[in-house]
Coordinates of C-alpha atoms in Angstrom, one line a residue:
X1 CA 50.7 88.9 129.2
X2 CA 51.4 91.5 126.6
X3 CA 50.6 91.0 123.0
X4 CA 54.4 90.8 122.2
X5 CA 54.9 88.0 124.7
X6 CA 51.8 86.2 123.4
X7 CA 53.1 86.3 119.8
X8 CA 56.5 85.2 120.9
X9 CA 55.0 82.3 122.8
X10 CA 52.8 81.3 119.9
X11 CA 55.7 81.4 117.4
X12 CA 57.9 79.4 119.7
X13 CA 55.3 76.7 120.2
X14 CA 54.5 76.5 116.5
X15 CA 57.9 77.0 114.9
X16 CA 58.7 73.3 114.4
X17 CA 55.2 72.8 112.9
X18 CA 55.8 75.7 110.5
X19 CA 59.3 74.4 109.6
X20 CA 57.8 71.0 108.8
X21 CA 55.0 72.6 106.8
X22 CA 57.4 74.8 104.7
X23 CA 60.0 72.1 104.5
X24 CA 62.8 74.1 106.0
X25 CA 64.3 71.1 107.7
X26 CA 64.1 68.9 104.5
X27 CA 67.3 70.4 103.1
X28 CA 70.4 69.1 105.0
X29 CA 73.7 70.7 104.3
X30 CA 76.7 68.5 103.5
X31 CA 79.2 69.2 106.2
X32 CA 82.0 67.1 104.8
X33 CA 85.3 69.0 105.3
X34 CA 87.9 68.5 102.7
X35 CA 91.5 68.1 103.8
X36 CA 94.5 69.2 101.7
X37 CA 96.2 66.1 100.5
X38 CA 99.0 67.8 98.6
X39 CA 100.0 71.1 97.0
X40 CA 102.5 72.0 94.4
X41 CA 104.0 75.4 93.5
X42 CA 106.3 76.0 90.6
X43 CA 107.0 78.5 87.8
X44 CA 106.0 78.4 84.2
X45 CA 109.7 78.8 83.3
X46 CA 110.3 75.4 85.1
X47 CA 108.2 73.8 82.4
X48 CA 108.8 75.9 79.4
X49 CA 111.9 77.7 78.1
X50 CA 110.0 79.5 75.3
X51 CA 109.4 83.0 76.6
X52 CA 107.0 83.7 73.7
X53 CA 104.6 81.0 75.0
X54 CA 104.7 82.4 78.5
X55 CA 104.1 85.9 77.1
X56 CA 101.1 84.7 75.0
X57 CA 99.5 83.2 78.1
X58 CA 100.2 86.3 80.1
X59 CA 98.5 88.5 77.4
X60 CA 95.4 86.2 77.6
X61 CA 95.2 86.5 81.4
X62 CA 95.6 90.3 81.1
X63 CA 93.0 90.5 78.4
X64 CA 90.4 88.5 80.4
X65 CA 90.9 90.2 83.7
X66 CA 88.0 92.4 84.6
X67 CA 89.4 94.1 87.7
X68 CA 92.1 96.1 86.0
X69 CA 93.8 96.6 89.4
X70 CA 97.2 97.6 88.2
X71 CA 100.0 97.8 90.7
X72 CA 97.7 96.1 93.2
X73 CA 95.7 99.3 93.4
X74 CA 98.7 101.3 94.7
X75 CA 99.4 104.9 93.6
X76 CA 102.9 106.3 93.4
X77 CA 102.7 107.8 96.9
X78 CA 101.8 104.4 98.3
X79 CA 104.7 102.6 96.6
X80 CA 107.1 104.6 98.6
X81 CA 105.7 103.0 101.8
X82 CA 105.7 99.4 100.4
X83 CA 109.5 99.2 100.2
X84 CA 109.6 96.5 97.4
X85 CA 108.9 96.1 93.7
X86 CA 105.2 96.4 92.9
X87 CA 104.4 94.7 89.6
X88 CA 101.7 96.1 87.3
X89 CA 100.0 92.7 86.9
X90 CA 100.8 91.0 90.2
X91 CA 97.2 90.4 91.2
X92 CA 96.1 89.1 87.8
X93 CA 95.5 85.4 87.7
X94 CA 93.6 82.6 86.0
X95 CA 92.0 79.4 87.1
X96 CA 91.7 78.1 83.5
X97 CA 94.3 75.3 83.9
X98 CA 94.1 71.8 82.5
X99 CA 96.3 68.8 83.2
X100 CA 96.0 66.2 80.4
X101 CA 97.6 62.7 80.4
X102 CA 99.7 62.0 77.3
X103 CA 101.1 58.9 75.6
X104 CA 104.6 59.3 77.3
X105 CA 103.1 58.5 80.7
X106 CA 103.4 62.1 81.6
X107 CA 101.0 65.1 81.7
X108 CA 100.6 68.0 79.4
X109 CA 99.9 71.3 81.1
X110 CA 97.6 74.0 79.6
X111 CA 96.9 77.5 80.8
X112 CA 94.1 79.5 79.0
X113 CA 94.0 76.6 76.4
X114 CA 97.7 77.2 75.5
X115 CA 100.1 74.3 75.9
X116 CA 102.8 75.4 78.3
X117 CA 104.7 72.1 78.5
X118 CA 104.8 69.0 80.6
X119 CA 104.6 68.7 84.3
X120 CA 108.1 68.2 85.8
X121 CA 108.9 64.4 85.9
X122 CA 109.4 64.3 89.6
X123 CA 105.8 65.3 90.1
X124 CA 104.2 62.8 87.7
X125 CA 103.5 60.0 90.1
X126 CA 102.0 62.3 92.8
X127 CA 99.9 64.2 90.2
X128 CA 98.6 60.9 88.8
X129 CA 97.5 59.5 92.2
X130 CA 95.9 62.8 93.2
X131 CA 94.0 63.2 89.9
X132 CA 92.5 59.8 90.4
X133 CA 91.4 60.4 94.0
X134 CA 91.2 64.1 94.8
X135 CA 89.6 67.4 93.9
X136 CA 92.0 69.8 92.1
X137 CA 92.2 73.5 92.6
X138 CA 94.5 75.5 90.4
X139 CA 95.7 79.1 90.0
X140 CA 98.3 80.8 87.8
X141 CA 99.4 84.2 88.9
X142 CA 101.5 86.6 86.7
X143 CA 105.0 87.3 87.9
X144 CA 107.4 89.8 86.3
X145 CA 106.6 92.4 83.7
X146 CA 106.6 96.2 84.4
X147 CA 107.1 97.2 88.0
X148 CA 107.6 100.3 90.1
X149 CA 109.8 100.8 93.2
X150 CA 110.9 103.6 95.3
X151 CA 114.5 104.7 94.8
X152 CA 115.9 106.2 98.0
X153 CA 118.8 107.9 96.1
X154 CA 116.7 109.9 93.7
X155 CA 113.7 109.9 96.2
X156 CA 111.3 109.1 93.4
X157 CA 109.2 106.2 92.1
X158 CA 111.0 104.5 89.2
X159 CA 109.6 102.2 86.6
X160 CA 111.4 99.2 85.1
X161 CA 110.5 96.0 83.3
X162 CA 111.6 92.3 83.5
X163 CA 110.5 89.1 81.7
X164 CA 107.1 87.7 82.5
X165 CA 106.7 84.4 84.3
X166 CA 103.8 82.6 85.9
X167 CA 103.6 81.3 89.5
X168 CA 101.5 78.1 89.3
X169 CA 99.7 76.6 92.3
X170 CA 98.0 73.2 92.3
X171 CA 96.2 71.8 95.3
X172 CA 94.5 68.4 95.7
X173 CA 91.9 68.0 98.4
X174 CA 89.9 64.9 99.4

């Protein structure tokens, strides 16, 4: 038997002893799989008609974003191939969202610690049940603002602007 085979045999015979000695088997992983109970997707403009509030939240998200990946990393020559509007801040998002019960049996909604408004009434009962029993995951992505697109008539990349909005995603798992 070669030295390699002897070492392999020795390690194989003593591996459980070494694991017990080191405590490698003492840590058990939690293998509970969470299932999505419900998910909600709506716009900030559904909750708030004040464009200045939405703009303030968007400015906070832009200020705190570390990636600075404008136009989803695309250069003008790539925008021609995309064949759609490419927004400057479309990959900017925040997870700093709070849902707080209020005295009106409804929920106040905060993004970046700025009060956006109240959750739409038709979602209140579902949100209340899920907040009590589930794990919440939230995101708010920037929609709108400056964008680029390829204009076939002028055969060039054009820049335009539209009002900001936020796409809000809430998921409950349990």
